[in-house]
Short mmCIF file of C-alpha atoms in Angstrom, two decimals:
data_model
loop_
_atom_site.label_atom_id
_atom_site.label_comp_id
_atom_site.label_asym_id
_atom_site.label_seq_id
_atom_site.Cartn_x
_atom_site.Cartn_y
_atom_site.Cartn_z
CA UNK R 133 0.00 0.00 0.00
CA UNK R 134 1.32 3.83 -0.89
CA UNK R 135 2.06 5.51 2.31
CA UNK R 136 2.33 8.59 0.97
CA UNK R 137 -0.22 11.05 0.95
CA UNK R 138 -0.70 14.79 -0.91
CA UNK R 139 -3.07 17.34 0.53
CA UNK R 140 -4.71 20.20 -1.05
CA UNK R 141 -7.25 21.63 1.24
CA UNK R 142 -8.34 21.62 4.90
CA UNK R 143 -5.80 18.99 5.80
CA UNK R 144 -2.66 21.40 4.77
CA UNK R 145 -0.60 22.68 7.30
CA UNK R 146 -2.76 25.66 9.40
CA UNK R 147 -6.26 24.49 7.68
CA UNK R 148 -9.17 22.99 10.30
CA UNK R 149 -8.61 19.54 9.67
CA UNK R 150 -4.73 19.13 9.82
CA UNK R 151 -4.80 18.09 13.26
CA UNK R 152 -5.85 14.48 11.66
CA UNK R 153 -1.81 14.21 10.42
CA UNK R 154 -0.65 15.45 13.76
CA UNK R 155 1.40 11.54 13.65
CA UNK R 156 1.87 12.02 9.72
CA UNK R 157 5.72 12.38 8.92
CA UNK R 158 5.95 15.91 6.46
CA UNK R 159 7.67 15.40 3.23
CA UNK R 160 7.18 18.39 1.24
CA UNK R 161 5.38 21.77 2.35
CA UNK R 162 5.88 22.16 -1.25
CA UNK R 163 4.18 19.75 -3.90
CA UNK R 164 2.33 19.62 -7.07
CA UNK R 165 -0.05 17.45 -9.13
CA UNK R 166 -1.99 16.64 -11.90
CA UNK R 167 -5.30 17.77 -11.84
CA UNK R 168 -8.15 20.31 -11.50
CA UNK R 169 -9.18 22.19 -8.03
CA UNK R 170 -12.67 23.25 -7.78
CA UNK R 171 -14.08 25.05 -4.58
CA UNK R 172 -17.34 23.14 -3.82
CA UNK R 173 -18.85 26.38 -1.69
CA UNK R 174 -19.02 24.16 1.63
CA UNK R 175 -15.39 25.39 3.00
CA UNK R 176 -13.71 22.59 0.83
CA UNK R 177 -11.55 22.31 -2.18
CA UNK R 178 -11.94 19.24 -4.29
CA UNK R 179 -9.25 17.94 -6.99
CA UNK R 180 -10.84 16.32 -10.20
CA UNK R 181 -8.51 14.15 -12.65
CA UNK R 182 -7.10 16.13 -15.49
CA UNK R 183 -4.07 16.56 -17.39
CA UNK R 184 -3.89 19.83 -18.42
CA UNK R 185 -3.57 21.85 -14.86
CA UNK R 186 -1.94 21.72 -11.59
CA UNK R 187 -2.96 21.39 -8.08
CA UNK R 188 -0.54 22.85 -5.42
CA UNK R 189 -0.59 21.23 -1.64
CA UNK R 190 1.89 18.96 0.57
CA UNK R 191 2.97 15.47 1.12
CA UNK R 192 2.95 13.85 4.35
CA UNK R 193 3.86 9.77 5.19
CA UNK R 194 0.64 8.25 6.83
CA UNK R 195 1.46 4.34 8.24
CA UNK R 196 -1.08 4.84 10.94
CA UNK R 197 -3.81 2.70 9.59
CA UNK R 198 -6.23 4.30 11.85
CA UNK R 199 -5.27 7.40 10.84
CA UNK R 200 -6.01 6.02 7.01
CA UNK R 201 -9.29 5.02 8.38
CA UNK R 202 -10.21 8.82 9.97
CA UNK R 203 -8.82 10.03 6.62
CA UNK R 204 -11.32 8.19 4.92
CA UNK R 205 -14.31 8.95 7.22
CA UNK R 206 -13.69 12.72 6.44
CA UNK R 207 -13.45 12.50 3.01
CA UNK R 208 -16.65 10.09 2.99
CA UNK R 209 -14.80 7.25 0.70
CA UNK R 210 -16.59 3.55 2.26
CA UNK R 211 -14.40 1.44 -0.33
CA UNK R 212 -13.49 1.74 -4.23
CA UNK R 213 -16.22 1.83 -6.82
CA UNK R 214 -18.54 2.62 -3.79
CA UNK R 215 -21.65 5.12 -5.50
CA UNK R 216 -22.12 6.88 -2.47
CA UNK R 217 -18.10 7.63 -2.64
CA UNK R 218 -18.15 11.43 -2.03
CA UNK R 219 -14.36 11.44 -2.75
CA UNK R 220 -12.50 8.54 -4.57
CA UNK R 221 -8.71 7.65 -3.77
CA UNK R 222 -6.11 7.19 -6.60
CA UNK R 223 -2.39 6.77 -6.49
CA UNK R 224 -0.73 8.93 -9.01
CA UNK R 225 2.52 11.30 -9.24
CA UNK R 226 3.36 14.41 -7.15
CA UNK R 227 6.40 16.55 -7.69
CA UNK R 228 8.79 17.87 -5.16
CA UNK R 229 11.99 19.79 -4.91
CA UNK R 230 13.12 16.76 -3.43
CA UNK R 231 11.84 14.21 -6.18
CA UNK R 232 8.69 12.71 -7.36
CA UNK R 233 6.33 10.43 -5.31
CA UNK R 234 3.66 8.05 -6.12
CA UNK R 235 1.03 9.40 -3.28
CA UNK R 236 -2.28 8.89 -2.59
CA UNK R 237 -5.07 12.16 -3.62
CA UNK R 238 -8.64 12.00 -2.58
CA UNK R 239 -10.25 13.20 -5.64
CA UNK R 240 -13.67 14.00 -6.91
CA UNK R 241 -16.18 10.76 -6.92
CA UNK R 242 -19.37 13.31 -6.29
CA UNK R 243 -19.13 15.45 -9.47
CA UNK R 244 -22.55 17.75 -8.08
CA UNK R 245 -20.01 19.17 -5.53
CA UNK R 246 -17.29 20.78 -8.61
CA UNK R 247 -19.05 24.13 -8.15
CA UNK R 248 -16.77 26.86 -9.26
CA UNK R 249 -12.79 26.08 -10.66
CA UNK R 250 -10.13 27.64 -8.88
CA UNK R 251 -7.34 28.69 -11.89
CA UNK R 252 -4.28 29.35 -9.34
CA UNK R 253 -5.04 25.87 -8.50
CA UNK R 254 -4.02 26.74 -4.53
CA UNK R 255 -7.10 26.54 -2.20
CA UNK R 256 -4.49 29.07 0.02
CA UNK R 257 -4.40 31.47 -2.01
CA UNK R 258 -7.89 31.40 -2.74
CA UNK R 259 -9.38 31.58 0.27
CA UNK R 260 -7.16 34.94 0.99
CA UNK R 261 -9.15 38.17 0.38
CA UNK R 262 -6.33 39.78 -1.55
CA UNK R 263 -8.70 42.55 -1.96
CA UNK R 264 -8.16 43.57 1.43
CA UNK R 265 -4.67 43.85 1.04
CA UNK R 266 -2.66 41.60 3.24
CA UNK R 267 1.57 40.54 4.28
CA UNK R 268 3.79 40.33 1.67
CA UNK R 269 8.03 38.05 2.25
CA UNK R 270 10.01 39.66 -0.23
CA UNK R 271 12.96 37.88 -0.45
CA UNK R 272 14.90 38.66 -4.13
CA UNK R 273 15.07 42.29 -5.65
CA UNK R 274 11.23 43.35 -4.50
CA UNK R 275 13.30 44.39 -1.26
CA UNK R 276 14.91 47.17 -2.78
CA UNK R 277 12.84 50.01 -2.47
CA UNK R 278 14.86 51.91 -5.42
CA UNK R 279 13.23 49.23 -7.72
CA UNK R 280 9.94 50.12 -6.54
CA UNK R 281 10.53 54.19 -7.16
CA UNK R 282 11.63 53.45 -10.75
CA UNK R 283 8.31 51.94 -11.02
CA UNK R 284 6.49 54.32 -9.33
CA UNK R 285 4.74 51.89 -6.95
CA UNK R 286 7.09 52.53 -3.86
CA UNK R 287 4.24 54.20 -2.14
CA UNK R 288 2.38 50.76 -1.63
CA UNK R 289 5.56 49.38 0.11
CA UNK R 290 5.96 52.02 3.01
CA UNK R 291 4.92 49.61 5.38
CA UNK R 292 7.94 47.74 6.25
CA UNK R 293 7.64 45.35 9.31
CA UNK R 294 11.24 44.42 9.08
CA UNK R 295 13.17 41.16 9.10
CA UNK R 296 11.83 37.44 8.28
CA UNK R 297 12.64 34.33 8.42
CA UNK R 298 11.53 31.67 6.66
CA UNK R 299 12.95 28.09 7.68
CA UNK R 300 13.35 25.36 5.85
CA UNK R 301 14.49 26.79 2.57
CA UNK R 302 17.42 28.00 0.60
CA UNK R 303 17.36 30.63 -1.90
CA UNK R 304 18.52 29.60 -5.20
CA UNK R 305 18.93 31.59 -8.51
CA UNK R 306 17.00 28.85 -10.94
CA UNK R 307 14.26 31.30 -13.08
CA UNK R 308 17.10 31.22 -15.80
CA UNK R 309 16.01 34.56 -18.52
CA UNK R 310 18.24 35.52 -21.07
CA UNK R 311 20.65 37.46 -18.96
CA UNK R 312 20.72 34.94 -15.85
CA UNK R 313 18.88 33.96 -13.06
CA UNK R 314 16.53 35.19 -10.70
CA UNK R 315 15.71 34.32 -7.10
CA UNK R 316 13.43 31.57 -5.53
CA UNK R 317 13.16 29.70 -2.56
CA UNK R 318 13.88 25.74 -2.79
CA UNK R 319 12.87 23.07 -0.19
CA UNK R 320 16.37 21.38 0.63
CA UNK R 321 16.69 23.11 4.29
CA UNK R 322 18.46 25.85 5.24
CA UNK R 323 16.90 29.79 5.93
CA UNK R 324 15.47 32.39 3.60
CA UNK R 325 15.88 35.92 5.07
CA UNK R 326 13.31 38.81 3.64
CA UNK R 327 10.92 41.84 4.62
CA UNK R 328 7.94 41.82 5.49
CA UNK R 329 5.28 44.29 4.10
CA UNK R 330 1.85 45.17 4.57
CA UNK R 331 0.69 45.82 1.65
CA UNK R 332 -2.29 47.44 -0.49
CA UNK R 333 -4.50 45.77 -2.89
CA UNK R 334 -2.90 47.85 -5.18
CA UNK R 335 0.63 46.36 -4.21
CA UNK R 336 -0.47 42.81 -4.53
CA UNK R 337 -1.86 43.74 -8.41
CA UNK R 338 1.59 45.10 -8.78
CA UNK R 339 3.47 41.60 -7.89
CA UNK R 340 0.97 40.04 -9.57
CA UNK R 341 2.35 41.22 -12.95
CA UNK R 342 5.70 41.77 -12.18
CA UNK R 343 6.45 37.91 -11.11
CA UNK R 344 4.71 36.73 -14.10
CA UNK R 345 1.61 35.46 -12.42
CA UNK R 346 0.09 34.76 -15.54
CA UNK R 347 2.80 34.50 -17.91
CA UNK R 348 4.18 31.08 -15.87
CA UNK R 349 7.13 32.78 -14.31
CA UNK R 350 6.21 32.69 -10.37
CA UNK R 351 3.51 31.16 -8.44
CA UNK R 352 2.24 33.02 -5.51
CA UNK R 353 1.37 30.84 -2.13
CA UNK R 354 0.56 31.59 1.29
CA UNK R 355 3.17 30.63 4.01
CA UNK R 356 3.98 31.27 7.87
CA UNK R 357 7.28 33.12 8.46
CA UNK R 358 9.10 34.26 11.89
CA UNK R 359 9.48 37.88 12.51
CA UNK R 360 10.40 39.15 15.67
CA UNK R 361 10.46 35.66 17.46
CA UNK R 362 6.94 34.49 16.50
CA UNK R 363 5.60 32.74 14.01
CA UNK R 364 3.00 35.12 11.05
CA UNK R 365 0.75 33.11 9.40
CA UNK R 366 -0.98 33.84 6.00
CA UNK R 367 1.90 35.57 4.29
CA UNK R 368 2.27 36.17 0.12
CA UNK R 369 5.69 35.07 -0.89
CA UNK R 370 6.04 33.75 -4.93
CA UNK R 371 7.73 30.71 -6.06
CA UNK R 372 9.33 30.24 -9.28
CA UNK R 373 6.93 27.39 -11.29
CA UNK R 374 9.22 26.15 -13.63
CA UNK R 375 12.84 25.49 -11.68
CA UNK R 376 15.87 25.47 -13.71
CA UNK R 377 19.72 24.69 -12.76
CA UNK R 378 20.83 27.91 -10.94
CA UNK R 379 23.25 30.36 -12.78
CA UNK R 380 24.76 33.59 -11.64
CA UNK R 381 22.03 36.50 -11.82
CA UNK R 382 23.11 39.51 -13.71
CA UNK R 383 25.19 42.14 -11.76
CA UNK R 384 21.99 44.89 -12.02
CA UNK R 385 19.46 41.79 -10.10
CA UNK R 386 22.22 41.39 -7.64
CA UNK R 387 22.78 44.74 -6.98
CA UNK R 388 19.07 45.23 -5.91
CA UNK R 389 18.70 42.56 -3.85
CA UNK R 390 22.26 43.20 -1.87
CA UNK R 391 20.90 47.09 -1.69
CA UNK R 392 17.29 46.22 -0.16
CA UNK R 393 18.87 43.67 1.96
CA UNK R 394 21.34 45.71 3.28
CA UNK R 395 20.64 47.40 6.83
CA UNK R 396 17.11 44.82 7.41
CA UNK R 397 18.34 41.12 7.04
CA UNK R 398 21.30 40.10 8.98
CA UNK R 399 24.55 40.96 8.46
CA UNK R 400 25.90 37.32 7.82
CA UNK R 401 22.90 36.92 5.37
CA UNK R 402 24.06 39.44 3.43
CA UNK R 403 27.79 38.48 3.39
CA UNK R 404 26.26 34.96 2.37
CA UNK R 405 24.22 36.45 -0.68
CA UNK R 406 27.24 38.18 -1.79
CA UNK R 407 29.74 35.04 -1.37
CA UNK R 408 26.64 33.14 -3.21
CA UNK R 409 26.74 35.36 -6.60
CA UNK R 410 30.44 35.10 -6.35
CA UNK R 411 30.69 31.25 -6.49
CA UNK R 412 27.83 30.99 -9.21
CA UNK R 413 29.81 33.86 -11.71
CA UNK R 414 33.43 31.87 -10.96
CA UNK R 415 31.20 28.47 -11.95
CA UNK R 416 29.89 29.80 -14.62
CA UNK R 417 33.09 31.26 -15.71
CA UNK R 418 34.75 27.45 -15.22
CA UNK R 419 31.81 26.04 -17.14
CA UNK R 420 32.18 28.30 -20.43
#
């Protein structure tokens, strides 16, 4: 039997029913599958098979049989083929930074409940009323504030909160463009130092186009970072979607990041972002 299990709704880390994995090893906060998410309008999310889109969520290892059992009970399955199924359970592939699994999904077996589709395909970030504004991790060159003059938005980012942490991750330049690579956070351990905003609406619209929300360069998700020794929940960071091998970023993307960093994240941080572009321009020096 799979042991593996990927989560896309109330079970995720922080949602009402996550308490059910509280003896469920975590594999991947961050994890992606095949298929479409659909908000059934009862505080739910429900993934229906399909090829074409993605569904964001986690992985956890479940060998708790009991725990299979509650599983079950909440997402009314009885057994397989079963017609008053209200989800079904299929084993199919879910990506990680760390790999692929083969993991268990509780998808769609009551087809009445696929009320309205959900295109980010991240019941997180659709539950958030981003029209209310909300907290914003930068973590590559949205933290220099010179960046956001040029663009004449800086007056949506006044509200610095200061230094965050975010654990667990390590930043990586692998959204390769023509002239080099741009930040994002990978799951392999580690820390990701940023700010922390509160931001407008307008601010969020703003990030929304310049991280290629629709143009498949970043994904935006909803994550829990420390600031100031406790843990903020519900905070819009962007990951890149499509993950290439990191090469140096150009000297103009480095330059911002080093200059918002500078005087907010720590000062080792910053050392280590500078020694970081260093080693990636002297490998890609060796490699050409």
């Amino acid at each position: 039997m799979c042991n593996y299990l990927f989560v896309y709704g109330t079970l995720l880390e922080g949602e009402g029913n996550h308490g059910l994995l509280h003896h469920a090893r975590p594999i991947a906060k961050q994890a992606k599958t095949k298929g479409k998410l659909y908000d059934t309008k009862q505080g739910y999310p429900m993934l229906d098979i399909d090829s074409e889109h993605i569904v964001y969520g986690e992985v956890y290892e479940v060998t708790d049989q009991l725990m299979w059992k509650a599983l079950d009970e909440l997402e009314g399955y009885i057994h397989e083929g079963h017609k008053d199924n209200e989800y079904d359970k299929v084993v199919q592939t879910v990506e990680t930074d760390q790999g692929e699994f083969e993991a268990v999904v509780y998808v769609a077996s009551d087809r009445s409940l696929l009320h309205e589709f959900i295109p980010s395909g991240n019941w997180r970030v659709w539950k958030e009323d981003l029209l209310e504004g909300m907290l914003y991790f930068a973590y590559g060159s949205c933290m220099d504030n010179d960046r956001f003059i040029k663009h004449g938005v800086d007056q949506h980012f006044q509200d610095c909160l200061g230094r965050a942490v975010f654990k667990g991750y390590t930043l990586r330049y692998n959204h390769v463009i023509h002239d080099g690579g741009r930040a994002d956070m990978v799951e392999e351990g580690g820390v990701v130092e940023g700010k922390l905003y509160r931001v407008p609406p307008e601010a969020i619209t703003y990030l929304y186009g310049r991280e290629g929300v629709d143009n498949n360069g970043y994904r935006p998700a909803i994550i829990s970072v420390e600031h100031e020794g406790k843990m903020v929940d519900h905070v819009l960071t962007f990951f890149v979607l499509n993950k290439e091998k990191e090469v140096a970023p150009p000297d103009h993307y480095s330059t911002e990041i080093i200059r918002g960093a500078t005087g907010v994240l720590s000062e080792e941080y910053v050392q280590k972002l500078i020694e970081q572009v260093h080693a990636l321009k002297n490998s890609d020096v060796v490699n050409n």
